[in-house]
Structures are given as C-alpha cells and as structure tokens.
C-alpha cells in the first residue's frame, strides 16, 4: 500500500514541486529533456523529481527547451 510513485505527469510534477516554484513551460521543458512519452503523455521518472527537489538538477537545459518551444530561444 505504501508504493512509491515511479513516474510523474507534468501536472503531478508541478504539484510535487509547487506551482509557485515550477511554471508550466519550465515543467514541460523539464519533461522533454529528462522524461519520455508514454503514449500521448509526457512523464518524468521519480529520480528526476527527487533530484529537482534536492537541488541537484541543472534546469538550464529545461529552461532553454521551454523557451525554444515558446519561440523565445
């Protein structure tokens, strides 16, 4: 019953980190760089979420990916 979550959707990722700390575009950029598609859904492995929460993840690539998708690169 105490199963640990292995994959997070972008919405779940934002909920885990906090909507005020992780915006939608950065979350999607993070999912594109560190996650993968499962059907039509982008998912992020739990170890990436843990690294993000521990401050061990460099968000530069995700930020650039999010900006590229928005046309701001």
Coordinates of C-alpha atoms in Angstrom, one line a residue:
X1 CA 0.0 0.0 0.0
X2 CA 2.9 2.4 0.6
X3 CA 4.0 2.1 -3.0
X4 CA 6.3 4.8 -4.2
X5 CA 5.4 6.7 -7.4
X6 CA 7.7 5.9 -10.3
X7 CA 6.5 8.2 -13.0
X8 CA 5.0 11.7 -12.8
X9 CA 3.0 13.5 -15.3
X10 CA 3.7 17.2 -15.9
X11 CA 0.8 18.2 -13.7
X12 CA 1.9 15.8 -10.9
X13 CA 5.5 17.2 -11.2
X14 CA 4.2 20.7 -10.7
X15 CA 2.2 19.6 -7.7
X16 CA 5.2 17.8 -6.2
X17 CA 7.5 20.8 -6.6
X18 CA 4.9 23.5 -6.1
X19 CA 3.1 25.5 -8.7
X20 CA 4.7 28.8 -7.5
X21 CA 8.2 27.3 -7.9
X22 CA 7.8 25.5 -11.2
X23 CA 5.9 27.1 -14.0
X24 CA 4.1 25.2 -16.8
X25 CA 6.6 25.9 -19.5
X26 CA 9.6 25.0 -17.4
X27 CA 7.8 21.8 -16.3
X28 CA 7.2 20.8 -19.9
X29 CA 10.8 21.7 -20.8
X30 CA 12.0 19.5 -17.9
X31 CA 9.8 16.7 -19.1
X32 CA 11.1 17.0 -22.7
X33 CA 14.7 16.9 -21.6
X34 CA 14.6 14.4 -18.7
X35 CA 11.4 12.5 -19.4
X36 CA 9.8 10.5 -22.2
X37 CA 6.5 9.9 -23.9
X38 CA 4.2 7.2 -22.7
X39 CA 1.5 7.1 -25.3
X40 CA 0.5 10.7 -25.7
X41 CA 1.6 11.7 -22.2
X42 CA 4.9 13.2 -21.2
X43 CA 6.2 11.5 -18.0
X44 CA 9.2 12.2 -15.7
X45 CA 10.9 9.4 -13.7
X46 CA 10.7 9.8 -9.9
X47 CA 14.5 10.1 -9.6
X48 CA 14.4 13.3 -11.7
X49 CA 11.7 14.7 -9.4
X50 CA 13.8 13.8 -6.4
X51 CA 16.9 15.4 -7.9
X52 CA 14.9 18.5 -8.6
X53 CA 13.6 18.7 -5.1
X54 CA 17.1 18.2 -3.7
X55 CA 18.5 20.9 -5.9
X56 CA 20.8 18.5 -7.7
X57 CA 19.3 19.1 -11.1
X58 CA 20.5 21.8 -13.5
X59 CA 17.5 23.4 -15.0
X60 CA 19.3 25.3 -17.7
X61 CA 18.6 22.8 -20.5
X62 CA 14.9 22.5 -19.5
X63 CA 14.7 26.3 -19.4
X64 CA 16.2 26.6 -22.9
X65 CA 13.8 23.8 -24.1
X66 CA 10.8 25.6 -22.7
X67 CA 11.9 28.9 -24.3
X68 CA 12.5 27.2 -27.6
X69 CA 9.0 25.8 -27.7
X70 CA 7.6 29.3 -26.9
X71 CA 9.7 30.9 -29.6
X72 CA 12.0 32.8 -27.3
X73 CA 15.3 31.0 -27.9

